[in-house]
Short mmCIF file of C-alpha atoms and ligand atoms in Angstrom, two decimals:
data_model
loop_
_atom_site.label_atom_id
_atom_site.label_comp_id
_atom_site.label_asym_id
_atom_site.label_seq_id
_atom_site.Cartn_x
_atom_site.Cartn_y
_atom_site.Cartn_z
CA UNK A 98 -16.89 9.93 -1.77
CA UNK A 99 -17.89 9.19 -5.26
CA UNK A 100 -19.84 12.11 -6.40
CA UNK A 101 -17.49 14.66 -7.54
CA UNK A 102 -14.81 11.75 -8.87
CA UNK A 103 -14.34 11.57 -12.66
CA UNK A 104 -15.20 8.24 -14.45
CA UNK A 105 -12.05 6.99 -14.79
CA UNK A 106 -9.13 6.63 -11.97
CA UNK A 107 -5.85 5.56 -11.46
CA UNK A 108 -4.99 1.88 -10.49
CA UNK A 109 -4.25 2.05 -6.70
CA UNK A 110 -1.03 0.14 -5.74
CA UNK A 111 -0.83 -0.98 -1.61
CA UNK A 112 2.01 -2.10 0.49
CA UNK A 113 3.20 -1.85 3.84
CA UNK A 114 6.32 -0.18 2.30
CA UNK A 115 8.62 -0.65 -0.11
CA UNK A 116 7.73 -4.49 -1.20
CA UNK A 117 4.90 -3.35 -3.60
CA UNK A 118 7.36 -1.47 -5.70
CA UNK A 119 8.22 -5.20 -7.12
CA UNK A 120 4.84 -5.61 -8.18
CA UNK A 121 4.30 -2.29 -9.21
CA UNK A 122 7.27 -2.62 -11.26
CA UNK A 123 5.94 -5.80 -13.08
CA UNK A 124 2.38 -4.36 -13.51
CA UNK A 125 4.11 -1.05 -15.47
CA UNK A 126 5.92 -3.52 -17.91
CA UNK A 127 3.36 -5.59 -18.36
CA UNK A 128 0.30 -2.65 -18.88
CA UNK A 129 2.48 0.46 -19.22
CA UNK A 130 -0.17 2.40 -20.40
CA UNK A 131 -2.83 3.04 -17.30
CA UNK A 132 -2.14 5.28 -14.51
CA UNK A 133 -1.11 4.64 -11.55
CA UNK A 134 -1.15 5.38 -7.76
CA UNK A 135 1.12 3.36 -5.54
CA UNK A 136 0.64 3.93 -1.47
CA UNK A 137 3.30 2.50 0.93
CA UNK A 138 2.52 3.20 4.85
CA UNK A 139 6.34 3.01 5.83
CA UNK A 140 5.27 4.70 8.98
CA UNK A 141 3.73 1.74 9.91
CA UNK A 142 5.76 -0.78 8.40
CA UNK A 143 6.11 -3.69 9.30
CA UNK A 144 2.87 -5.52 9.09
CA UNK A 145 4.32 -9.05 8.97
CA UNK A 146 4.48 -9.03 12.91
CA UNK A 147 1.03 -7.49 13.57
CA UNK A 148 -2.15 -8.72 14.80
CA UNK A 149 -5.27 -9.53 12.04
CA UNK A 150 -7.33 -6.64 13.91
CA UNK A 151 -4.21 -4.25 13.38
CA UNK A 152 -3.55 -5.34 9.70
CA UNK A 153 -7.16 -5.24 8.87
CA UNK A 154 -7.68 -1.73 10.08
CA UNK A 155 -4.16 -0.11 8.37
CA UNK A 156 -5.26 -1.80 4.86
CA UNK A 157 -9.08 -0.55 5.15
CA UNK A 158 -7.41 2.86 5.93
CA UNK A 159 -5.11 2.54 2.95
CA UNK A 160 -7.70 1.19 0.69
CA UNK A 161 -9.95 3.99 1.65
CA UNK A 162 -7.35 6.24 1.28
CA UNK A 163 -6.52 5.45 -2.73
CA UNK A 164 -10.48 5.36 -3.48
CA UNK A 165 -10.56 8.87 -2.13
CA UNK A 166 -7.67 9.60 -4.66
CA UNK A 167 -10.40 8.16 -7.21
CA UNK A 168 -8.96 4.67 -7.64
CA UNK A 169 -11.60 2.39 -8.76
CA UNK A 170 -9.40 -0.96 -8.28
CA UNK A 171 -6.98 -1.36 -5.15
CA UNK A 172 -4.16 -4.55 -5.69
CA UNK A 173 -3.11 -5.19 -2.54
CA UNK A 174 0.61 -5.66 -3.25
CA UNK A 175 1.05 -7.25 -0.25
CA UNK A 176 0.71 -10.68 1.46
CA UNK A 177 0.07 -10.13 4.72
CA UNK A 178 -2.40 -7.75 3.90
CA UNK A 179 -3.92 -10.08 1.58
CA UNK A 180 -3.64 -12.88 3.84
CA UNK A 181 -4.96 -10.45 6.76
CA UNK A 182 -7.49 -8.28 5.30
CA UNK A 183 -8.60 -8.97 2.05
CA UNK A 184 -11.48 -11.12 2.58
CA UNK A 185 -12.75 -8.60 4.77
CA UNK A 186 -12.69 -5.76 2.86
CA UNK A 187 -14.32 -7.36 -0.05
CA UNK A 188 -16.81 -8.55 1.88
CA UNK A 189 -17.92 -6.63 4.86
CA UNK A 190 -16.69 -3.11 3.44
CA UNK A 191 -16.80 -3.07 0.04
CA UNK A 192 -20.77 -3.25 -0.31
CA UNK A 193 -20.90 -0.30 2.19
CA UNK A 194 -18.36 1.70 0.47
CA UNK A 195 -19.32 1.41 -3.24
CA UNK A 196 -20.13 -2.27 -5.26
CA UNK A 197 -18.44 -0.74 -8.12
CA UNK A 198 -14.88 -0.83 -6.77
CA UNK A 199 -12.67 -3.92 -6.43
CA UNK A 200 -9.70 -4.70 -4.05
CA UNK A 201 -7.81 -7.31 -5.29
CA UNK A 202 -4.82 -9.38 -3.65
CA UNK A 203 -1.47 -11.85 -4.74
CA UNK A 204 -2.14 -14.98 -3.10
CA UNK A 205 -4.46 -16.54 -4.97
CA UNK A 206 -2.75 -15.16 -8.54
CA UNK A 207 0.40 -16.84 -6.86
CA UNK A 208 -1.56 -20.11 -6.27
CA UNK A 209 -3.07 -20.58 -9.27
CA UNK A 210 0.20 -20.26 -11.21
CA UNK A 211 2.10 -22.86 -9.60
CA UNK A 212 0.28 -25.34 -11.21
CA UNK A 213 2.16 -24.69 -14.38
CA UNK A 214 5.54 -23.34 -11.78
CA UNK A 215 6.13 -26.66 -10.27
CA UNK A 216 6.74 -30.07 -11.42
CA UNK A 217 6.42 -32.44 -8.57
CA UNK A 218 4.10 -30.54 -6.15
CA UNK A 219 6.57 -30.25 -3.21
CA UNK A 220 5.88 -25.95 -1.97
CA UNK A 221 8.36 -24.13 -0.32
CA UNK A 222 6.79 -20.48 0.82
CA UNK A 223 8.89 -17.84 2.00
CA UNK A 224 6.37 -14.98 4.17
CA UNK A 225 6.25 -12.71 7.05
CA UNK A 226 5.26 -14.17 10.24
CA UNK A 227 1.37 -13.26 10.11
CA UNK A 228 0.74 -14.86 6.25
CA UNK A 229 2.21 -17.80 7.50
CA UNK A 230 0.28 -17.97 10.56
CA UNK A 231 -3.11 -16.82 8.47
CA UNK A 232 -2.40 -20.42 6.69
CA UNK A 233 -3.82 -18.54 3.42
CA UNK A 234 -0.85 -20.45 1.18
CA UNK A 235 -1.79 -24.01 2.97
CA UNK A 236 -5.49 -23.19 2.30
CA UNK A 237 -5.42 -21.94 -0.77
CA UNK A 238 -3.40 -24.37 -2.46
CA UNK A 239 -5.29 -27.27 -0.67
CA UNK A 240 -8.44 -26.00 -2.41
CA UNK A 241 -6.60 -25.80 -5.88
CA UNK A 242 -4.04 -28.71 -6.00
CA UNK A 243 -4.97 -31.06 -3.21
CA UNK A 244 -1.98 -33.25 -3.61
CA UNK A 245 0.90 -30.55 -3.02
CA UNK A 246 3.35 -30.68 0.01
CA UNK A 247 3.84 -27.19 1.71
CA UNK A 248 6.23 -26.41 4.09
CA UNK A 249 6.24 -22.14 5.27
CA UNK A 250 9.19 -20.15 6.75
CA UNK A 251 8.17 -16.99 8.42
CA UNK A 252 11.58 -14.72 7.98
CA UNK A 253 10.97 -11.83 9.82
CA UNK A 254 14.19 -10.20 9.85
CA UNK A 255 13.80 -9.62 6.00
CA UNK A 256 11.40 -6.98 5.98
CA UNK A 257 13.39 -4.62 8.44
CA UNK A 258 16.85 -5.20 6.49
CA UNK A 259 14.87 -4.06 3.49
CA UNK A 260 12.95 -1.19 5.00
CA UNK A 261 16.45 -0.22 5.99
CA UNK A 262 18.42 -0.19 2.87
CA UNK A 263 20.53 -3.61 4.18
CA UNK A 264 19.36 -6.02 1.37
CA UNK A 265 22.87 -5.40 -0.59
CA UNK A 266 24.72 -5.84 2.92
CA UNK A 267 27.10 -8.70 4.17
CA UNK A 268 25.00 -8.66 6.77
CA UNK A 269 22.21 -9.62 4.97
CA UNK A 270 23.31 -12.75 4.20
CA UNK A 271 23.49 -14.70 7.68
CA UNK A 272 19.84 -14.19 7.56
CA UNK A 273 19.12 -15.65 4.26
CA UNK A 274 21.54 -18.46 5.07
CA UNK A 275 19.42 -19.34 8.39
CA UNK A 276 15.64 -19.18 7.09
CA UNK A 277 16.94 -20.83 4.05
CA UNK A 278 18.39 -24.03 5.92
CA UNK A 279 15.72 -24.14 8.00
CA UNK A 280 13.06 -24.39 5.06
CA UNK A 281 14.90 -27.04 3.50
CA UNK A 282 15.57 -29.08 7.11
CA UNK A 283 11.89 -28.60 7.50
CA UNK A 284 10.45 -29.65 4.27
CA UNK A 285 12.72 -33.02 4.66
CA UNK A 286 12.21 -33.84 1.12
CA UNK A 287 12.92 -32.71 -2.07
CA UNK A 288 11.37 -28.99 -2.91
CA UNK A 289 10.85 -28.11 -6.39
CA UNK A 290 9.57 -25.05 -6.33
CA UNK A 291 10.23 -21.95 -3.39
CA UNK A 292 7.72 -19.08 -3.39
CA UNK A 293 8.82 -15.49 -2.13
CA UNK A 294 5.58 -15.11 -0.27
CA UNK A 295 6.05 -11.69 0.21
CA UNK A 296 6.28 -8.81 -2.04
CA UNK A 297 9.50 -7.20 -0.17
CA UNK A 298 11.69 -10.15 -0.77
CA UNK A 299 12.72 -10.49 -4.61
CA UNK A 300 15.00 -7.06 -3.03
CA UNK A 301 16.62 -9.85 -1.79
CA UNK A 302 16.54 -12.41 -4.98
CA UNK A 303 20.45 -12.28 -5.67
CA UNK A 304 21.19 -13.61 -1.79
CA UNK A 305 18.19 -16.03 -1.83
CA UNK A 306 19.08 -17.40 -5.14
CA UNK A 307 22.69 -18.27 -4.32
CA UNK A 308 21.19 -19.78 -1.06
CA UNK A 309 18.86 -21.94 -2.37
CA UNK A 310 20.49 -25.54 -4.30
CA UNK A 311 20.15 -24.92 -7.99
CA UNK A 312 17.46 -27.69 -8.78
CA UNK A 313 14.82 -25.62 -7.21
CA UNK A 314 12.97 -22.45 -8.41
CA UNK A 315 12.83 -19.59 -6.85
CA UNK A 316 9.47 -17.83 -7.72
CA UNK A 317 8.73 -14.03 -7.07
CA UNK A 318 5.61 -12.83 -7.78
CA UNK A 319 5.62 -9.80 -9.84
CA UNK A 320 4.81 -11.19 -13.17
CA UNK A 321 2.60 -13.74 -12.13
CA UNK A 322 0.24 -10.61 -10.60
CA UNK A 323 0.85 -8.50 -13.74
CA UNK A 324 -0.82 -11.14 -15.72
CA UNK A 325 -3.23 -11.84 -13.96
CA UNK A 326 -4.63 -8.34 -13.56
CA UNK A 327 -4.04 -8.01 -17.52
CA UNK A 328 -6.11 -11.21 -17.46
CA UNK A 329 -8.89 -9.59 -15.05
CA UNK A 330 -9.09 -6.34 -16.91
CA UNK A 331 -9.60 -8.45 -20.59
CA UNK A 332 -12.45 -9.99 -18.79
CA UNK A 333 -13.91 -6.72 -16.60
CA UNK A 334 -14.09 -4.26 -19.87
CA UNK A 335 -16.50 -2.41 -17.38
CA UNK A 336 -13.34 -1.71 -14.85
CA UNK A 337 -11.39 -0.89 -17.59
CA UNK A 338 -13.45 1.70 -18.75
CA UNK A 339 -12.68 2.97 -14.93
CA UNK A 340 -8.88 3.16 -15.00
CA UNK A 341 -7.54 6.07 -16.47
CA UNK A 342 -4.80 5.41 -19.52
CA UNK A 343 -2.26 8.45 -19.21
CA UNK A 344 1.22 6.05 -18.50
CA UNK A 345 1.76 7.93 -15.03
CA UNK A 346 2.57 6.62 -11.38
CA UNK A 347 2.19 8.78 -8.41
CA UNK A 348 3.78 7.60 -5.29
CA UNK A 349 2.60 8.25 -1.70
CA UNK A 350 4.20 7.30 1.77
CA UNK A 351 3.05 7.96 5.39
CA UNK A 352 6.56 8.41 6.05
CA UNK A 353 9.47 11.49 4.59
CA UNK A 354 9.01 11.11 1.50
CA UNK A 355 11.94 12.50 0.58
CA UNK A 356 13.39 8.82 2.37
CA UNK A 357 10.47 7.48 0.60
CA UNK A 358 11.93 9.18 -3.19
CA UNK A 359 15.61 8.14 -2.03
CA UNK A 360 15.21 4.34 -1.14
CA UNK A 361 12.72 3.96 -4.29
CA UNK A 362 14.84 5.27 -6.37
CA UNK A 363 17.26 2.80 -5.60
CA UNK A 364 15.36 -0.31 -5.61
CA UNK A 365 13.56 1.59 -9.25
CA UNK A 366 16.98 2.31 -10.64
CA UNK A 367 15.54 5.86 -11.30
CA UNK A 368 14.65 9.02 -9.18
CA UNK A 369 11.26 9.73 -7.75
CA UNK A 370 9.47 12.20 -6.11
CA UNK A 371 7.04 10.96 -3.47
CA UNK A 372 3.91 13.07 -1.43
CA UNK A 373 3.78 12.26 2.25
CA UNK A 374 -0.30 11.44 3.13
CA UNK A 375 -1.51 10.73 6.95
CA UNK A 376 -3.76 7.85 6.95
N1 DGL B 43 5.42 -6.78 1.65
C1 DGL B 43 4.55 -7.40 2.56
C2 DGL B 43 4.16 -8.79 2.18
O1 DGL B 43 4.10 -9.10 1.00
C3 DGL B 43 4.68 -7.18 4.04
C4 DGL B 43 5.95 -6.89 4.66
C5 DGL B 43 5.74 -6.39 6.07
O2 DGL B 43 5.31 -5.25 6.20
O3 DGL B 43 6.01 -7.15 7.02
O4 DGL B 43 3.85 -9.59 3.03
#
């Protein structure tokens, strides 16, 4: 696979769909000047109700899919895949595949910033059904700030309004209403801080925001990941030197992409053009 590849490739961008486009979007203002290649399997989407196996074998076959395109580092710009999959890749597949190439993910960026993001330790995380049942958030921020209350609310009828164009909708709002009351009825105390645990959701922000009382944030996780790759490529000069500097983003879908160029345009607030791959 690596042979006839030139040195330097483009950073590879994953989601299930459309979600990554937030993180993409971050990453580009943050380090406008590398080249990118951004991969949502809307054909497939979503992931936030499927099975570890499932989720597992769809990101390997993305990941696989943006090294062949001559990425050198993958961000999973997705939760459930990097609550799902991650792990595995970089440590069963990776060796196998090449050493030389990373896969990185959003949780743990996300963790380690709410140590400076909240001021009296008391989580609320927002996520798809399967990163809330991985218990990567719990775990994670157990390891890193033992004292912190965390109370998850899987929301899966977020992902399909989004997937569907609906985020703007009326509609949209009974949804946001319920999962909302229910995280705050849950957590029985006083949140200071609510994570959107999944990269689809700040397509949501304005209708979460007016939800959610004023006293608490409400994080998304764009920047936090855009800084913390800038952080990772400052301290990897050696991947640097493997991701190409031209300022360009290709976009691919496993679904039309001529859906794929309409609804990204949207959420982009400019047209694209996207190539449809089979995975
Ligand atoms: N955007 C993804 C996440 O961050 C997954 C959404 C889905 O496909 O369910 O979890």
């Amino acid at each position: 696979m690596t042979h006839s590849q030139p040195l330097a490739g483009p950073i590879g961008i994953f989601d299930s769909g459309y979600g990554g486009l937030t993180i993409l979007s971050a990453i580009r203002e943050r380090l406008p000047g590398y080249d990118y290649l951004y991969l949502g399997d809307n054909a497939r989407a979503p992931y936030g109700t499927r099975s570890f196996d499932i989720v597992y074998q769809f990101t390997l076959e993305a990941v696989r899919a943006l090294f062949d395109r001559g990425c050198r580092l993958v961000i999973l710009a997705c939760n459930t895949a990097s609550a799902k999959a991650l792990r595995s890749i970089q440590q069963r597949d990776l060796p196998g595949i090449d050493p030389e190439r990373r896969v990185l993910g959003v949780i743990r960026p996300t963790v380690e910033a709410l140590g400076t993001l909240s001021r009296g330790g008391n989580i609320g995380i927002f996520a798809t059904q399967g990163t809330v049942s991985s218990h990567s958030y719990d775990l994670e921020i157990a390891k890193l700030y033992p004292g912190f209350k965390v109370t998850s609310m899987p929301c899966p009828m977020w992902v399909p309004l989004i997937e569907n164009g609906e985020a703007g909708d009326p509609g949209a709002d009974y949804f946001v209403d319920k999962y909302t009351k229910q995280l705050l009825q849950d957590a029985g105390c006083e949140l200071d801080t609510v994570i959107l645990g999944c990269t689809h959701y700040p397509l949501l922000y304005p209708k979460i925001r007016a939800a959610v009382p004023d006293g608490i944030s409400v994080v998304s996780q764009g920047r936090i990941v855009a800084e913390s790759l800038a952080d990772y490529l400052r301290r990897h000069p050696e991947m640097d030197n493997r991701c190409s500097k031209g300022g360009s983003v290709t976009y691919l879908t496993t679904e039309n992409p001529e859906k794929f160029g309409h609804s990204a345009g949207l959420f982009l607030n400019h047209p694209i053009k996207a190539q449809k791959i089979i995975l």
